PDB file of C-alpha atoms in Angstrom:
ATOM      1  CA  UNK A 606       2.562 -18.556   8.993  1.00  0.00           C
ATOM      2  CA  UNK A 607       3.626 -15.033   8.462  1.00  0.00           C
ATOM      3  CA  UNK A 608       0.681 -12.182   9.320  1.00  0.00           C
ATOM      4  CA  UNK A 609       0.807  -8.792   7.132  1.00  0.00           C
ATOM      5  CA  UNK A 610      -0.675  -6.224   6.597  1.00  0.00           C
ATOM      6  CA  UNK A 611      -0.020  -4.888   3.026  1.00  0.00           C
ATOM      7  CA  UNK A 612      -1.551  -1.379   2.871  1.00  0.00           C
ATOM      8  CA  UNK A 613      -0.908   1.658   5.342  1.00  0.00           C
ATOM      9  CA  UNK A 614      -0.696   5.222   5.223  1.00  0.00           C
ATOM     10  CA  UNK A 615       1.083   6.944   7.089  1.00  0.00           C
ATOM     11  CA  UNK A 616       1.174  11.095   8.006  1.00  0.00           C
ATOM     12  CA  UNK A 617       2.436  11.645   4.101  1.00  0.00           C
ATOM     13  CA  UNK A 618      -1.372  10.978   2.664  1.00  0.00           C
ATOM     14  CA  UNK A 619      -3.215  13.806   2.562  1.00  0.00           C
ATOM     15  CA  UNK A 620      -5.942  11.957   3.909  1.00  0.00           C
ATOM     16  CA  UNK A 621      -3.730  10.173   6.528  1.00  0.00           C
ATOM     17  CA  UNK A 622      -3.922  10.859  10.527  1.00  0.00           C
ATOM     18  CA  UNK A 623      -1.513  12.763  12.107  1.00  0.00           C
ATOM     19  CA  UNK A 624      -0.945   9.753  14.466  1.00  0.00           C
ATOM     20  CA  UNK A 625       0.038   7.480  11.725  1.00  0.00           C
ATOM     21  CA  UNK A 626       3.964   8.476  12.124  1.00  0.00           C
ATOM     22  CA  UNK A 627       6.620   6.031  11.355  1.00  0.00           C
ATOM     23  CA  UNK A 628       7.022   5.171  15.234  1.00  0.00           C
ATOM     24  CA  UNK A 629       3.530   4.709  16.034  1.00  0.00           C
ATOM     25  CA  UNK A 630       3.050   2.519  12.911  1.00  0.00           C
ATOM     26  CA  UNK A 631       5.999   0.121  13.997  1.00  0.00           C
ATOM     27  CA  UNK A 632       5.031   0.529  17.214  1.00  0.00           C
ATOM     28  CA  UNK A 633       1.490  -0.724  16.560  1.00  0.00           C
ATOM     29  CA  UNK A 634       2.569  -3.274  14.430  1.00  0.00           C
ATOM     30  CA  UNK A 635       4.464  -4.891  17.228  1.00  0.00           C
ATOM     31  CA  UNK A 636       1.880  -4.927  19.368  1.00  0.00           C
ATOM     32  CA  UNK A 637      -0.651  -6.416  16.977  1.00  0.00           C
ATOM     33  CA  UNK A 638       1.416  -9.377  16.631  1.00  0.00           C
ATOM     34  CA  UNK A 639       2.329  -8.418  13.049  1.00  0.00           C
ATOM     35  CA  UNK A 640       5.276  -9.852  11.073  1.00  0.00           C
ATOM     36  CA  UNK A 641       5.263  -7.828   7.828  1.00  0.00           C
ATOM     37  CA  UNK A 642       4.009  -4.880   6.783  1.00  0.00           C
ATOM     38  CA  UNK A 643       3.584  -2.287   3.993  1.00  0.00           C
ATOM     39  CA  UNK A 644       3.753   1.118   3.010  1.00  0.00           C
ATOM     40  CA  UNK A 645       1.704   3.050   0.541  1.00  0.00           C
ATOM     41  CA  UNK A 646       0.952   6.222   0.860  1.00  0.00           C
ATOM     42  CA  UNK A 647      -0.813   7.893  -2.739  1.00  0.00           C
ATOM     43  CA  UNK A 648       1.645   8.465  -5.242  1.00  0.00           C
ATOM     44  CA  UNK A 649       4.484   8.471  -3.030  1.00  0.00           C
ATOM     45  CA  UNK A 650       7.626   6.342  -1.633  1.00  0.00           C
ATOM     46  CA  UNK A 651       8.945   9.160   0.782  1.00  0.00           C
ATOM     47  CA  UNK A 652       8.000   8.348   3.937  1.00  0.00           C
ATOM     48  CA  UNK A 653       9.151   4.522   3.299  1.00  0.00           C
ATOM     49  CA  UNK A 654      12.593   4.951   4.490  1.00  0.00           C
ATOM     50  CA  UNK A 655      12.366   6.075   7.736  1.00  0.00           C
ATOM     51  CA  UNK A 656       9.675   3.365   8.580  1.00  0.00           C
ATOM     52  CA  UNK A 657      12.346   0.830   7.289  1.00  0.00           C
ATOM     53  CA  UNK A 658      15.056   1.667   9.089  1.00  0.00           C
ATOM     54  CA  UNK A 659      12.413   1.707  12.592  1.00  0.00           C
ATOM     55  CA  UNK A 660      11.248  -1.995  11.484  1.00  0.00           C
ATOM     56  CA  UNK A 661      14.442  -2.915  11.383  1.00  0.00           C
ATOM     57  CA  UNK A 662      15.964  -1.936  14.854  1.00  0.00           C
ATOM     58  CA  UNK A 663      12.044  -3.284  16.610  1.00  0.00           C
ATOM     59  CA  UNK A 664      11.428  -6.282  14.478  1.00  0.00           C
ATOM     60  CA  UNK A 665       9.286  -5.411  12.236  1.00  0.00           C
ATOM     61  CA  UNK A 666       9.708  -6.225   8.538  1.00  0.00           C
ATOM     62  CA  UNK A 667       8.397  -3.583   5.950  1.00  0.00           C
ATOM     63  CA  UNK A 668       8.152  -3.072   2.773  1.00  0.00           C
ATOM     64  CA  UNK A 669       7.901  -0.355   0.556  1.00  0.00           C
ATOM     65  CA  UNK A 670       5.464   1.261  -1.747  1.00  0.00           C
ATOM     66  CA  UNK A 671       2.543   2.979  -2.684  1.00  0.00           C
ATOM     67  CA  UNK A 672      -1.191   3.182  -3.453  1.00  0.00           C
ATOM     68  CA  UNK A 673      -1.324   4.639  -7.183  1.00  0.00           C
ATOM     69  CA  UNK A 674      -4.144   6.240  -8.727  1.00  0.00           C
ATOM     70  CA  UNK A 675      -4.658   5.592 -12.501  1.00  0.00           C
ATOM     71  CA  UNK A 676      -5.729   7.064 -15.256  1.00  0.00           C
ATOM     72  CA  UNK A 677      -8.885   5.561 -14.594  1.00  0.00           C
ATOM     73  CA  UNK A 678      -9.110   6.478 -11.044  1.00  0.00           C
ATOM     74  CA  UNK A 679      -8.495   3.313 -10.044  1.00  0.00           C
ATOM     75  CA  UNK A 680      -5.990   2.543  -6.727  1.00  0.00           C
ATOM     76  CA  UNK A 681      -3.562  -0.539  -7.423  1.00  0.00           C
ATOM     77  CA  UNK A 682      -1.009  -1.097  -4.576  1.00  0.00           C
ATOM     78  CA  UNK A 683       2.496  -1.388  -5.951  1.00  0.00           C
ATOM     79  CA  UNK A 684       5.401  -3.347  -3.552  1.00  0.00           C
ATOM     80  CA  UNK A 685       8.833  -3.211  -4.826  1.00  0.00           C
ATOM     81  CA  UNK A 686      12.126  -4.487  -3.153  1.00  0.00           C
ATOM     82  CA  UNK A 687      13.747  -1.743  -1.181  1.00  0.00           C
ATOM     83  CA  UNK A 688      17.014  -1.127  -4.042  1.00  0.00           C
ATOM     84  CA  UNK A 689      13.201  -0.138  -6.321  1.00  0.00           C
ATOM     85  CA  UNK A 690      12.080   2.342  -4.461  1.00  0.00           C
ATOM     86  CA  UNK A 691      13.663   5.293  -5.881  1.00  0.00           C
ATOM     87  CA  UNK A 692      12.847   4.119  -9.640  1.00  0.00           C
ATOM     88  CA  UNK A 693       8.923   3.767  -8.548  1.00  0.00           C
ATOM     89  CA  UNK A 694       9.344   7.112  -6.991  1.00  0.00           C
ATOM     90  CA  UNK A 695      10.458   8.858 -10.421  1.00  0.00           C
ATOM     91  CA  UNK A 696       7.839   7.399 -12.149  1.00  0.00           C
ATOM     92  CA  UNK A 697       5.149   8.217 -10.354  1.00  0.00           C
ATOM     93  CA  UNK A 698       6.924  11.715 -10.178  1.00  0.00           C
ATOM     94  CA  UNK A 699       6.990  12.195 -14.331  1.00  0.00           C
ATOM     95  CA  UNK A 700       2.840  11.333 -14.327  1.00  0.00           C
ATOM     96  CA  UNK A 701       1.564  12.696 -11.310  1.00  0.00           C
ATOM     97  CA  UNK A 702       0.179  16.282 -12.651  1.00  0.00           C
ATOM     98  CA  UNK A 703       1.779  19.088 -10.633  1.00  0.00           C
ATOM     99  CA  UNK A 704      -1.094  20.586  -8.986  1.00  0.00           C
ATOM    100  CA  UNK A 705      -0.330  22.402  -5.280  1.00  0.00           C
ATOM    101  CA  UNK A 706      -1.551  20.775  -2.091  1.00  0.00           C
ATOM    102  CA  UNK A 707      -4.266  23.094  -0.252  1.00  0.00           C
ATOM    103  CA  UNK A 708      -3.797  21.995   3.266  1.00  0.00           C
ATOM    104  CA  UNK A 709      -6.628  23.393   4.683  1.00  0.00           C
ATOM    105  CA  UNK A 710      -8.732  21.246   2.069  1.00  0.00           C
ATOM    106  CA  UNK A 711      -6.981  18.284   1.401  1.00  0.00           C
ATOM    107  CA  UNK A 712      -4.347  17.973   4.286  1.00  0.00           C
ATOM    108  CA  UNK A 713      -1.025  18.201   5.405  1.00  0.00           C
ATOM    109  CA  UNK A 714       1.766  15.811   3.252  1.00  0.00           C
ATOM    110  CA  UNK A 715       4.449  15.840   5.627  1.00  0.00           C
ATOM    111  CA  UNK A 716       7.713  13.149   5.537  1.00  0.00           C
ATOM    112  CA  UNK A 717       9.193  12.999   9.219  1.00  0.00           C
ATOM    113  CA  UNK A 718      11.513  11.146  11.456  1.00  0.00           C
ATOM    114  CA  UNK A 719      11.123   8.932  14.349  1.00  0.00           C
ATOM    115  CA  UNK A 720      11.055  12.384  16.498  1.00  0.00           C
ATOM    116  CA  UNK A 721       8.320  13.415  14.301  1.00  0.00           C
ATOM    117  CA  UNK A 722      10.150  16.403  13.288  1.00  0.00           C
ATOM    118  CA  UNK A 723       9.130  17.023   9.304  1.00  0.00           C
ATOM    119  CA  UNK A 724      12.063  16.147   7.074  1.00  0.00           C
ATOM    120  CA  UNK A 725      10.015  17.415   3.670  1.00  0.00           C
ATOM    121  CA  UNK A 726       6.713  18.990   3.004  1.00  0.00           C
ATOM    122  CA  UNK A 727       5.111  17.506  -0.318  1.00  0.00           C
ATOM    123  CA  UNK A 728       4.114  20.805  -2.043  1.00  0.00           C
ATOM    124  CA  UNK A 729       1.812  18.737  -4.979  1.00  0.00           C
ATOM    125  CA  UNK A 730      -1.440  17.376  -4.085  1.00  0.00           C
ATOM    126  CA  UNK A 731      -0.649  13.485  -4.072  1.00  0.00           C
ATOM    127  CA  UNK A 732      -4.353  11.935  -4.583  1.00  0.00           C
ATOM    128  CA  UNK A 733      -4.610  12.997  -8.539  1.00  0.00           C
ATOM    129  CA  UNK A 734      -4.669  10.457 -11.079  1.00  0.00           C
ATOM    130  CA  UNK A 735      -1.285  10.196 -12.535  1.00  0.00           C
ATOM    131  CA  UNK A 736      -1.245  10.113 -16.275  1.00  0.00           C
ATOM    132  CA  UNK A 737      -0.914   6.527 -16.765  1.00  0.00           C
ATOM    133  CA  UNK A 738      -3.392   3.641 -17.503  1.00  0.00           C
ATOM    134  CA  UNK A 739      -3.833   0.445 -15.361  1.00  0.00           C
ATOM    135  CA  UNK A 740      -2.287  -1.284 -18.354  1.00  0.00           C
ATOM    136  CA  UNK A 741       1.137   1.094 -18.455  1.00  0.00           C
ATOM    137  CA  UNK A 742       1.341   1.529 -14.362  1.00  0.00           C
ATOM    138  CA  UNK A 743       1.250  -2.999 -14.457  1.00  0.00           C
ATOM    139  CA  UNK A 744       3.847  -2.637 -16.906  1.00  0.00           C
ATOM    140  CA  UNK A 745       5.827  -0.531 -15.650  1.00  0.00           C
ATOM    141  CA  UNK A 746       5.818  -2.262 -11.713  1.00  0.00           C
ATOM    142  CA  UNK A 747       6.790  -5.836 -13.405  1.00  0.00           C
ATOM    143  CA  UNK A 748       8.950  -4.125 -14.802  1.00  0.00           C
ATOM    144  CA  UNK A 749      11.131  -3.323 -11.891  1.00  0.00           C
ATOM    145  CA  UNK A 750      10.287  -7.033 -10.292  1.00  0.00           C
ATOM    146  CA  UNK A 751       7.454  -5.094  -8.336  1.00  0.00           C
ATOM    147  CA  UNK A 752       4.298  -6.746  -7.170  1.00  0.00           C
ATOM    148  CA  UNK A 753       0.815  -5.312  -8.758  1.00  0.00           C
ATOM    149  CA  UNK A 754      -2.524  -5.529  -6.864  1.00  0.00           C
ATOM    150  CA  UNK A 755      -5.079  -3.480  -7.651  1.00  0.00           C
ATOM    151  CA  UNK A 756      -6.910  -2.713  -4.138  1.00  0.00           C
ATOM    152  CA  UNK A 757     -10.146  -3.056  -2.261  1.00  0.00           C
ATOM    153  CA  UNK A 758     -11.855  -4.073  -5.296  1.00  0.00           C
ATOM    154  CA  UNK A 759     -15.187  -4.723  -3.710  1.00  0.00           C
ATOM    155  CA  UNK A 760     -15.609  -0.524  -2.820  1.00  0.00           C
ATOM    156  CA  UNK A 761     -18.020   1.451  -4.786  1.00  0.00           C
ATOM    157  CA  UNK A 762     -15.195   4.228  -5.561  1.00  0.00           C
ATOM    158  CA  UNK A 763     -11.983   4.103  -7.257  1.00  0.00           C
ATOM    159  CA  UNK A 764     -11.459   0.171  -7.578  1.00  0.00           C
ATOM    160  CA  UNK A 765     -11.251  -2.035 -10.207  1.00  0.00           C
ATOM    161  CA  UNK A 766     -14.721  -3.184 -10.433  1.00  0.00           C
ATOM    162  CA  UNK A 767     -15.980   0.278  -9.775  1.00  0.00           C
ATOM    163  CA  UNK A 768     -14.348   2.115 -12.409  1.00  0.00           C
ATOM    164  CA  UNK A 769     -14.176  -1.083 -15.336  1.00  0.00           C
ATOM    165  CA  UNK A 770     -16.755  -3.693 -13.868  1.00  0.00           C
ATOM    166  CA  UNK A 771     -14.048  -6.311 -15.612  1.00  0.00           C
ATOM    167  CA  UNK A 772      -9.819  -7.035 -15.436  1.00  0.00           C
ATOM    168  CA  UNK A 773      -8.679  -6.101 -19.020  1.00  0.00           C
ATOM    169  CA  UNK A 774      -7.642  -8.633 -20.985  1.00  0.00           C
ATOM    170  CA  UNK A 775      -3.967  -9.039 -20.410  1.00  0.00           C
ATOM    171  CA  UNK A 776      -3.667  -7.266 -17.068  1.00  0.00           C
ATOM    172  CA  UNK A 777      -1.118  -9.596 -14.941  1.00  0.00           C
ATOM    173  CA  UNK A 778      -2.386  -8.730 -11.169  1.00  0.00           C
ATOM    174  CA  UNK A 779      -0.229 -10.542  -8.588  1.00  0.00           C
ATOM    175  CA  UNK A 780      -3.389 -10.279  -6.468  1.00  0.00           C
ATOM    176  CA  UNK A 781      -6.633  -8.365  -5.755  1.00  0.00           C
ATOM    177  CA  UNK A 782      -7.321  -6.842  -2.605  1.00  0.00           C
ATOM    178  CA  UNK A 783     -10.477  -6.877  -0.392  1.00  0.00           C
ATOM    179  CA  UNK A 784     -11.455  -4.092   2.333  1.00  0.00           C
ATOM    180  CA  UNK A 785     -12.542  -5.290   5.726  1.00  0.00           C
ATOM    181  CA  UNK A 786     -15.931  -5.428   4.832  1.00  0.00           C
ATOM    182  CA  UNK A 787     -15.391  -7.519   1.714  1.00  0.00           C
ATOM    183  CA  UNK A 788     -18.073 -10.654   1.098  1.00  0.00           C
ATOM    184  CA  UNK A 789     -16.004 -12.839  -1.159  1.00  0.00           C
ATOM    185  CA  UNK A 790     -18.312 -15.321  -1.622  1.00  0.00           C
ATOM    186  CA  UNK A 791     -20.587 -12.585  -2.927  1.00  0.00           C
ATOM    187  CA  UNK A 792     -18.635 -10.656  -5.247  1.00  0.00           C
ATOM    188  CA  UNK A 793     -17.735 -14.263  -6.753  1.00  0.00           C
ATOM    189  CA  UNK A 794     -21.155 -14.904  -7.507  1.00  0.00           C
ATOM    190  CA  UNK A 795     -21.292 -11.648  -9.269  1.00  0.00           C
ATOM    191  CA  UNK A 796     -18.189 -11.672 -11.020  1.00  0.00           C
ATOM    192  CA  UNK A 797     -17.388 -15.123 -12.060  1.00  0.00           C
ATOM    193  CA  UNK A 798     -13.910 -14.301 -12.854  1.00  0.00           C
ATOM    194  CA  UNK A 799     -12.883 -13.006  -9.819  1.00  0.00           C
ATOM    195  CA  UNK A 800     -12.368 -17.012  -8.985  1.00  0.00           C
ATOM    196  CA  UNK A 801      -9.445 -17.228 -10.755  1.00  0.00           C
ATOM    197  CA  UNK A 802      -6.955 -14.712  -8.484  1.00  0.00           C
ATOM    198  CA  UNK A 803      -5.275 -14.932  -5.305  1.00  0.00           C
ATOM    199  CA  UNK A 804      -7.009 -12.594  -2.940  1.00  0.00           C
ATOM    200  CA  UNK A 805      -5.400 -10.847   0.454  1.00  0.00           C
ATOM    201  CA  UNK A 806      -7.115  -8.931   3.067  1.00  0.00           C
ATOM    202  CA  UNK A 807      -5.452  -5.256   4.117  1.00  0.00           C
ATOM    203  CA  UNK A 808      -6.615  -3.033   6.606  1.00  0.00           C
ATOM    204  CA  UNK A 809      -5.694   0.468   4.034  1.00  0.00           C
ATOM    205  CA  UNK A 810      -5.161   2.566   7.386  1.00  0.00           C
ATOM    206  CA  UNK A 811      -5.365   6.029   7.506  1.00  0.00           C
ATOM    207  CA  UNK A 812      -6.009   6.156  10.834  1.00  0.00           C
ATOM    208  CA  UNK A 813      -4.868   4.660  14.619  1.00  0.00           C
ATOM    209  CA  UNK A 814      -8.415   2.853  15.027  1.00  0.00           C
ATOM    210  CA  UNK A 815      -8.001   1.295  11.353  1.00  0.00           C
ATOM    211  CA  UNK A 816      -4.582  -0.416  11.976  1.00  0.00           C
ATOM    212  CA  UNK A 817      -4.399  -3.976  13.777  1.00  0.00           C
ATOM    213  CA  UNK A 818      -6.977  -6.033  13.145  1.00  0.00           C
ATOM    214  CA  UNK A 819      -7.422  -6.820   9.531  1.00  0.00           C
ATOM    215  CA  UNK A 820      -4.538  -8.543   7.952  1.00  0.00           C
ATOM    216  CA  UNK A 821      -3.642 -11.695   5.765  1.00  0.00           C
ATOM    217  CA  UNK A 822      -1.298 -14.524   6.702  1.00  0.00           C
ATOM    218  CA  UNK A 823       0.674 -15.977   4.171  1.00  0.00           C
ATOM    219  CA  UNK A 824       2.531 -19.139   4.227  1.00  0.00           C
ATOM    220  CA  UNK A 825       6.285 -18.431   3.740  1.00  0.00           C
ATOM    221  CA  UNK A 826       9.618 -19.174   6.259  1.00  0.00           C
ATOM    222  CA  UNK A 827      10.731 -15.655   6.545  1.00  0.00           C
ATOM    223  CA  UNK A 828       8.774 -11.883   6.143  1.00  0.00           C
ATOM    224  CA  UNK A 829      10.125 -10.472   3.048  1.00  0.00           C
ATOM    225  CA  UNK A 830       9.680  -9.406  -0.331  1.00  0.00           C
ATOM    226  CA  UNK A 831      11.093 -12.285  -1.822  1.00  0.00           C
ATOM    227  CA  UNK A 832       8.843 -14.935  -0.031  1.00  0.00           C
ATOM    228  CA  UNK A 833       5.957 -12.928  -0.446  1.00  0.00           C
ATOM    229  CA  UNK A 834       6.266 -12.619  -4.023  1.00  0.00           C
ATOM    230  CA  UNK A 835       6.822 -16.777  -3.514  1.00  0.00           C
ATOM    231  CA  UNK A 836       3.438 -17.095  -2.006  1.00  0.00           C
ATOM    232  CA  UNK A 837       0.995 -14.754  -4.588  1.00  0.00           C
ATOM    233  CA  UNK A 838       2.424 -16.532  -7.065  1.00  0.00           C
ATOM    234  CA  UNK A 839       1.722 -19.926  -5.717  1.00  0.00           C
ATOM    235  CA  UNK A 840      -1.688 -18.845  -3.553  1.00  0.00           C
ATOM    236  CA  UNK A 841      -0.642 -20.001  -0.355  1.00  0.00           C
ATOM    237  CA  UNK A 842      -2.616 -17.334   1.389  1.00  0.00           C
ATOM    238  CA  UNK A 843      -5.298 -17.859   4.131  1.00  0.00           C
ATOM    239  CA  UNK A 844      -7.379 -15.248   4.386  1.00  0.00           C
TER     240      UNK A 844
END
């Protein structure tokens, strides 16, 4: 059994700690006894690299993406193999509306190495909505053999059930994500169709405290894109 945690931010997200560097997140991930993990900082791929090439040296297998915001304010997750990366990142770069980052509101964006020296400064604010629907950004991610999952569906703000109480008819989510605090059993009762997904937990870490405990395991030989794509599409997750 493979343990993962599919949804981090790191230093990039506005809203992200300044802690949450590419060292500290491998780092943490080691010592958390965790075999896989993910990227996704809001509308944005940048920082992936550098975390990548970390994983790689300590162990750690990670995989790269991003938390977008849709049209309809809702977040999906969106994991693509690593040769993908630059193709999500030009996509979400021709939707994402280009208004400036106020850093003393919203945060610093900043890419940096395993020094922590910043590499890049993102000068437009990443949290907007890009100007794409649920419908076109699913599209769009199967498109380039990425992995859709709208996340932490069960929050009152910016999830699936928040914003459209319902999955439109034709949406093909790989999974649905639950926050920490999630009562499955619950939301199932409310929403009967929930029942018919594969669900993972993911701790969606913007901060030190946030990162460790909360994670999924999946049943697959080796930590990778490939088997994890294996087990959504055959549910062999334990929650």
């Amino acid at each position: 059994m493979i343990r993962a945690d599919l949804h981090i931010h790191t230093i990039l997200s506005p809203c992200g700690d300044i802690e949450m560097t590419p060292s500290f997140i491998v780092q943490r991930a080691k010592e958390k006894g965790l075999d896989l993990i993910a990227i996704t900082d809001h509308n944005s791929t940048r920082q992936c690299e550098e975390v990548v090439r970390i994983g790689k040296r300590e162990g750690v297998e990670v995989l790269c993406g991003a938390e977008i915001t849709t049209k309809e304010e809702v977040h999906v997750i969106a994991l693509v193999d690593y040769s993908m990366r630059g193709l999500l990142q030009e996509w979400i770069d021709s939707y994402l509306p280009k208004i400036p980052n106020n850093e003393e509101y919203f945060g610093y964006q900043l890419v940096v190495n395993e020094m922590e020296e910043v590499l890049y400064q993102e000068p437009t604010l990443l949290i907007s909505a890009l100007n794409r629907s649920i419908d076109q950004t699913e599209e769009f991610i199967h498109s380039i053999g990425g992995l859709f999952i709208p996340a932490h569906i069960d929050k009152p703000q910016n999830s699936l059930i928040s914003q459209l109480g319902f999955v439109p008819p034709g949406l093909k989510a790989d999974a649905l994500e639950l926050s920490k605090r999630a009562d499955l059993p619950g939301l199932i009762s409310a929403c009967g169709w929930l029942k018919e997904y594969c669900f993972l937990h993911s701790s969606d870490a913007h901060y030190p405290a946030d990162f460790g405990d909360i994670f999924t395991f999946f049943d697959i030989e080796k930590p990778n894109f490939e088997f994890l794509k294996g087990a959504l599409k055959n549910n062999k997750v334990l929650l």
